[in-house]
GROMACS .gro file of C-alpha atoms in nm:
model
  284
    1UNK     CA    1  -0.993   4.143  -3.146
    2UNK     CA    2  -1.043   4.080  -2.768
    3UNK     CA    3  -1.045   4.250  -2.513
    4UNK     CA    4  -0.817   4.211  -2.128
    5UNK     CA    5  -0.510   4.014  -2.095
    6UNK     CA    6  -0.405   3.773  -2.298
    7UNK     CA    7  -0.368   3.417  -2.086
    8UNK     CA    8   0.024   3.500  -2.120
    9UNK     CA    9  -0.018   3.830  -1.923
   10UNK     CA   10  -0.191   3.653  -1.648
   11UNK     CA   11   0.120   3.412  -1.615
   12UNK     CA   12   0.305   3.481  -1.258
   13UNK     CA   13   0.656   3.651  -1.336
   14UNK     CA   14   0.961   3.426  -1.278
   15UNK     CA   15   1.132   3.679  -1.112
   16UNK     CA   16   0.897   3.662  -0.836
   17UNK     CA   17   0.863   3.340  -0.816
   18UNK     CA   18   1.271   3.269  -0.754
   19UNK     CA   19   1.269   3.607  -0.490
   20UNK     CA   20   1.013   3.347  -0.303
   21UNK     CA   21   1.225   3.007  -0.309
   22UNK     CA   22   1.532   3.226  -0.220
   23UNK     CA   23   1.340   3.395   0.086
   24UNK     CA   24   1.207   3.004   0.170
   25UNK     CA   25   1.590   2.910   0.150
   26UNK     CA   26   1.767   2.902   0.525
   27UNK     CA   27   2.149   3.006   0.478
   28UNK     CA   28   2.446   2.822   0.454
   29UNK     CA   29   2.539   2.771   0.796
   30UNK     CA   30   2.208   2.758   0.897
   31UNK     CA   31   2.164   2.462   0.693
   32UNK     CA   32   2.459   2.289   0.766
   33UNK     CA   33   2.379   2.370   1.172
   34UNK     CA   34   2.042   2.215   1.103
   35UNK     CA   35   2.186   1.859   0.908
   36UNK     CA   36   2.437   1.847   1.209
   37UNK     CA   37   2.147   1.832   1.480
   38UNK     CA   38   1.924   1.652   1.295
   39UNK     CA   39   2.219   1.366   1.266
   40UNK     CA   40   2.277   1.380   1.633
   41UNK     CA   41   2.585   1.473   1.618
   42UNK     CA   42   2.746   1.774   1.779
   43UNK     CA   43   3.031   2.063   1.682
   44UNK     CA   44   3.291   1.801   1.843
   45UNK     CA   45   3.220   1.522   1.649
   46UNK     CA   46   3.191   1.710   1.361
   47UNK     CA   47   3.566   1.899   1.394
   48UNK     CA   48   3.704   1.554   1.463
   49UNK     CA   49   3.556   1.424   1.154
   50UNK     CA   50   3.703   1.675   0.941
   51UNK     CA   51   3.994   1.742   1.145
   52UNK     CA   52   3.834   2.120   1.068
   53UNK     CA   53   3.897   2.351   1.357
   54UNK     CA   54   3.649   2.414   1.631
   55UNK     CA   55   3.617   2.793   1.571
   56UNK     CA   56   3.564   2.706   1.202
   57UNK     CA   57   3.249   2.512   1.212
   58UNK     CA   58   3.144   2.766   1.501
   59UNK     CA   59   3.190   3.036   1.248
   60UNK     CA   60   3.047   2.893   0.924
   61UNK     CA   61   2.773   2.737   1.120
   62UNK     CA   62   2.673   3.142   1.182
   63UNK     CA   63   2.775   3.220   0.801
   64UNK     CA   64   3.108   3.387   0.935
   65UNK     CA   65   3.368   3.281   0.629
   66UNK     CA   66   3.599   3.520   0.761
   67UNK     CA   67   3.809   3.266   0.939
   68UNK     CA   68   3.830   3.035   0.637
   69UNK     CA   69   4.095   3.265   0.488
   70UNK     CA   70   3.972   3.316   0.111
   71UNK     CA   71   3.665   3.227  -0.073
   72UNK     CA   72   3.834   2.862  -0.226
   73UNK     CA   73   3.892   2.728   0.155
   74UNK     CA   74   3.551   2.819   0.278
   75UNK     CA   75   3.400   2.642  -0.064
   76UNK     CA   76   3.612   2.373   0.059
   77UNK     CA   77   3.514   2.374   0.469
   78UNK     CA   78   3.137   2.376   0.331
   79UNK     CA   79   3.155   2.068   0.078
   80UNK     CA   80   3.387   1.881   0.403
   81UNK     CA   81   3.108   1.995   0.654
   82UNK     CA   82   2.814   1.888   0.423
   83UNK     CA   83   2.969   1.583   0.341
   84UNK     CA   84   3.017   1.508   0.714
   85UNK     CA   85   2.613   1.562   0.821
   86UNK     CA   86   2.500   1.392   0.550
   87UNK     CA   87   2.377   1.602   0.244
   88UNK     CA   88   2.472   1.751  -0.077
   89UNK     CA   89   2.757   2.009  -0.111
   90UNK     CA   90   2.615   2.176  -0.436
   91UNK     CA   91   2.355   2.359  -0.362
   92UNK     CA   92   2.525   2.513  -0.063
   93UNK     CA   93   2.833   2.573  -0.263
   94UNK     CA   94   2.584   2.719  -0.548
   95UNK     CA   95   2.432   2.940  -0.307
   96UNK     CA   96   2.809   3.060  -0.156
   97UNK     CA   97   2.887   3.143  -0.522
   98UNK     CA   98   2.580   3.358  -0.585
   99UNK     CA   99   2.656   3.556  -0.274
  100UNK     CA  100   3.009   3.576  -0.303
  101UNK     CA  101   3.004   3.674  -0.722
  102UNK     CA  102   3.061   3.360  -0.867
  103UNK     CA  103   3.390   3.149  -0.822
  104UNK     CA  104   3.692   3.369  -0.705
  105UNK     CA  105   4.033   3.303  -0.751
  106UNK     CA  106   4.266   3.114  -0.560
  107UNK     CA  107   4.367   3.299  -0.259
  108UNK     CA  108   4.678   3.262   0.011
  109UNK     CA  109   4.496   3.113   0.323
  110UNK     CA  110   4.571   3.366   0.629
  111UNK     CA  111   4.630   3.142   0.979
  112UNK     CA  112   4.325   3.168   1.205
  113UNK     CA  113   4.520   3.173   1.502
  114UNK     CA  114   4.870   3.264   1.540
  115UNK     CA  115   5.065   3.001   1.700
  116UNK     CA  116   5.252   3.223   1.926
  117UNK     CA  117   5.208   3.552   2.078
  118UNK     CA  118   5.414   3.812   1.881
  119UNK     CA  119   5.702   3.965   2.178
  120UNK     CA  120   5.887   4.249   2.136
  121UNK     CA  121   6.212   4.164   2.029
  122UNK     CA  122   6.456   4.249   2.336
  123UNK     CA  123   6.782   4.449   2.265
  124UNK     CA  124   7.073   4.440   2.469
  125UNK     CA  125   7.205   4.712   2.688
  126UNK     CA  126   7.423   5.017   2.484
  127UNK     CA  127   7.745   4.980   2.670
  128UNK     CA  128   7.891   5.221   2.463
  129UNK     CA  129   7.625   5.512   2.572
  130UNK     CA  130   7.668   5.351   2.927
  131UNK     CA  131   8.082   5.391   2.941
  132UNK     CA  132   8.025   5.758   2.786
  133UNK     CA  133   7.751   5.870   3.054
  134UNK     CA  134   8.024   5.699   3.302
  135UNK     CA  135   8.312   5.921   3.204
  136UNK     CA  136   8.144   6.245   3.192
  137UNK     CA  137   7.999   6.169   3.544
  138UNK     CA  138   8.410   6.092   3.649
  139UNK     CA  139   8.577   6.426   3.441
  140UNK     CA  140   8.278   6.633   3.600
  141UNK     CA  141   8.297   6.470   3.996
  142UNK     CA  142   8.617   6.576   3.990
  143UNK     CA  143   8.637   6.925   3.801
  144UNK     CA  144   8.397   7.013   4.135
  145UNK     CA  145   8.634   6.891   4.379
  146UNK     CA  146   8.917   7.049   4.260
  147UNK     CA  147   8.722   7.383   4.243
  148UNK     CA  148   8.585   7.290   4.563
  149UNK     CA  149   8.896   7.244   4.708
  150UNK     CA  150   9.061   7.575   4.543
  151UNK     CA  151   8.801   7.748   4.711
  152UNK     CA  152   8.781   7.588   5.057
  153UNK     CA  153   9.177   7.666   5.079
  154UNK     CA  154   9.132   8.021   5.032
  155UNK     CA  155   8.906   8.045   5.307
  156UNK     CA  156   9.151   7.848   5.526
  157UNK     CA  157   9.429   8.088   5.425
  158UNK     CA  158   9.199   8.406   5.493
  159UNK     CA  159   9.094   8.248   5.799
  160UNK     CA  160   9.461   8.204   5.937
  161UNK     CA  161   9.555   8.526   5.822
  162UNK     CA  162   9.262   8.696   5.987
  163UNK     CA  163   9.385   8.488   6.359
  164UNK     CA  164   9.070   8.337   6.357
  165UNK     CA  165   9.034   7.918   6.374
  166UNK     CA  166   8.854   7.782   6.107
  167UNK     CA  167   8.573   7.527   6.235
  168UNK     CA  168   8.500   7.210   6.045
  169UNK     CA  169   8.137   7.119   6.031
  170UNK     CA  170   8.048   6.722   5.966
  171UNK     CA  171   7.829   6.683   5.649
  172UNK     CA  172   7.479   6.653   5.707
  173UNK     CA  173   7.410   6.300   5.598
  174UNK     CA  174   7.038   6.253   5.469
  175UNK     CA  175   6.828   6.029   5.625
  176UNK     CA  176   6.727   5.746   5.365
  177UNK     CA  177   6.335   5.734   5.311
  178UNK     CA  178   6.215   5.404   5.335
  179UNK     CA  179   5.952   5.310   5.076
  180UNK     CA  180   5.637   5.141   5.215
  181UNK     CA  181   5.508   4.816   5.058
  182UNK     CA  182   5.177   4.888   4.821
  183UNK     CA  183   4.924   4.736   4.972
  184UNK     CA  184   4.814   4.384   4.789
  185UNK     CA  185   4.505   4.429   4.614
  186UNK     CA  186   4.248   4.184   4.574
  187UNK     CA  187   4.184   4.043   4.190
  188UNK     CA  188   3.824   4.075   4.184
  189UNK     CA  189   3.772   3.802   3.988
  190UNK     CA  190   3.916   3.562   4.280
  191UNK     CA  191   3.666   3.735   4.496
  192UNK     CA  192   3.393   3.694   4.270
  193UNK     CA  193   3.403   3.321   4.290
  194UNK     CA  194   3.539   3.288   4.607
  195UNK     CA  195   3.237   3.132   4.835
  196UNK     CA  196   3.255   2.833   4.581
  197UNK     CA  197   3.088   2.531   4.824
  198UNK     CA  198   3.315   2.279   4.893
  199UNK     CA  199   3.159   1.996   4.817
  200UNK     CA  200   3.109   2.069   4.468
  201UNK     CA  201   3.305   2.193   4.161
  202UNK     CA  202   3.277   2.528   4.053
  203UNK     CA  203   3.443   2.635   3.689
  204UNK     CA  204   3.412   2.999   3.623
  205UNK     CA  205   3.511   3.033   3.210
  206UNK     CA  206   3.603   3.411   3.141
  207UNK     CA  207   3.680   3.533   2.744
  208UNK     CA  208   3.918   3.748   2.857
  209UNK     CA  209   4.175   3.798   2.541
  210UNK     CA  210   3.891   3.698   2.279
  211UNK     CA  211   3.604   3.501   2.126
  212UNK     CA  212   3.628   3.117   2.193
  213UNK     CA  213   3.373   2.825   2.134
  214UNK     CA  214   3.370   2.641   2.410
  215UNK     CA  215   3.159   2.308   2.552
  216UNK     CA  216   3.053   2.171   2.900
  217UNK     CA  217   2.951   1.893   3.039
  218UNK     CA  218   2.866   1.715   3.372
  219UNK     CA  219   2.976   1.433   3.496
  220UNK     CA  220   2.675   1.246   3.386
  221UNK     CA  221   2.776   1.341   3.007
  222UNK     CA  222   2.472   1.564   3.021
  223UNK     CA  223   2.598   1.891   2.809
  224UNK     CA  224   2.557   2.231   2.973
  225UNK     CA  225   2.641   2.491   2.728
  226UNK     CA  226   2.791   2.441   2.435
  227UNK     CA  227   2.856   2.811   2.175
  228UNK     CA  228   3.052   3.123   2.140
  229UNK     CA  229   3.192   3.288   2.390
  230UNK     CA  230   3.274   3.645   2.308
  231UNK     CA  231   3.538   3.896   2.421
  232UNK     CA  232   3.425   3.989   2.804
  233UNK     CA  233   3.155   3.732   2.852
  234UNK     CA  234   3.131   3.433   3.119
  235UNK     CA  235   3.010   3.076   3.235
  236UNK     CA  236   3.018   2.910   3.530
  237UNK     CA  237   2.924   2.591   3.577
  238UNK     CA  238   2.842   2.351   3.877
  239UNK     CA  239   2.849   1.996   3.931
  240UNK     CA  240   2.869   1.766   4.206
  241UNK     CA  241   3.187   1.552   4.111
  242UNK     CA  242   3.314   1.670   3.781
  243UNK     CA  243   3.315   1.905   3.517
  244UNK     CA  244   3.428   1.868   3.125
  245UNK     CA  245   3.562   2.135   2.906
  246UNK     CA  246   3.633   2.136   2.553
  247UNK     CA  247   3.848   2.489   2.466
  248UNK     CA  248   3.819   2.590   2.085
  249UNK     CA  249   4.058   2.869   2.177
  250UNK     CA  250   4.272   2.816   2.521
  251UNK     CA  251   4.496   3.114   2.491
  252UNK     CA  252   4.142   3.374   2.497
  253UNK     CA  253   4.015   3.208   2.766
  254UNK     CA  254   4.083   3.241   3.186
  255UNK     CA  255   3.982   2.949   3.442
  256UNK     CA  256   3.844   2.994   3.775
  257UNK     CA  257   3.829   2.660   3.944
  258UNK     CA  258   3.684   2.641   4.310
  259UNK     CA  259   3.738   2.983   4.363
  260UNK     CA  260   4.146   2.992   4.202
  261UNK     CA  261   4.204   3.126   3.919
  262UNK     CA  262   4.414   2.884   3.680
  263UNK     CA  263   4.789   2.999   3.579
  264UNK     CA  264   4.844   2.764   3.270
  265UNK     CA  265   4.970   2.913   2.969
  266UNK     CA  266   4.704   2.787   2.689
  267UNK     CA  267   4.855   2.888   2.371
  268UNK     CA  268   4.626   3.085   2.152
  269UNK     CA  269   4.455   2.859   1.870
  270UNK     CA  270   4.506   2.544   2.072
  271UNK     CA  271   4.212   2.297   2.136
  272UNK     CA  272   4.219   2.163   2.490
  273UNK     CA  273   4.004   1.937   2.655
  274UNK     CA  274   3.997   1.973   3.051
  275UNK     CA  275   3.833   1.771   3.362
  276UNK     CA  276   3.785   1.944   3.697
  277UNK     CA  277   3.692   1.789   4.019
  278UNK     CA  278   3.663   1.923   4.435
  279UNK     CA  279   3.927   2.014   4.607
  280UNK     CA  280   4.230   2.168   4.475
  281UNK     CA  281   4.177   2.310   4.111
  282UNK     CA  282   4.386   2.060   3.948
  283UNK     CA  283   4.337   1.891   3.581
  284UNK     CA  284   4.167   1.532   3.624
   0.00000   0.00000   0.00000
């Protein structure tokens, strides 16, 4: 008979070892991002090589799989991105299955961005209602004129009987009021960067209608910014010669170049590559 624990009782629990290994393992997005950086690739490079949208690549690296449109498509994007950055996709797919309850049933894909903004349907004028209203107005005016004319005739006859001369007063025409033109109010966004120096190119990027991934480089190709702008955030870039931009969702972006607002109507979900130089804000 032995006293104390047996050798089998002194072995570490398997569950504890698995928990420690899982805690040390990076997330799927983090693993893909580290592999991309180690391969010397940008998000734009991976998007061009895989035909996966820039916004989706950036969302997956942030462990946000909702823009993929479903677990089936998320698994496909993970496999494609892993091969593009030269790592084995199977461990990442297994990690995704553990976190999302195994292999899901296929679901229809939801579009990442709408091809067009949904605009309210324009309806033509209701001519029937307008005609009815006009007829009612004419009948009412005619009735009022008849009643008013009868009253005036009775007054005239009464004045003639009494021997008095009726006097006709000229109708008083109301003086039309002139509407004062509204005072033009300056755009605060224009005035905020109106002092941009003329010897440089200044570009302000604002996520006015939603979030968008953007990349900015100077004329030497040096990366100034590469990341996600959330709605309401903005970035300003300046260079002596030119600024090169890549917009992941151009429809959500408002641009101000050298103190002037760019009026281009970018479509939601469209990827735009733009170059701006000194002088007037014209696309290079």
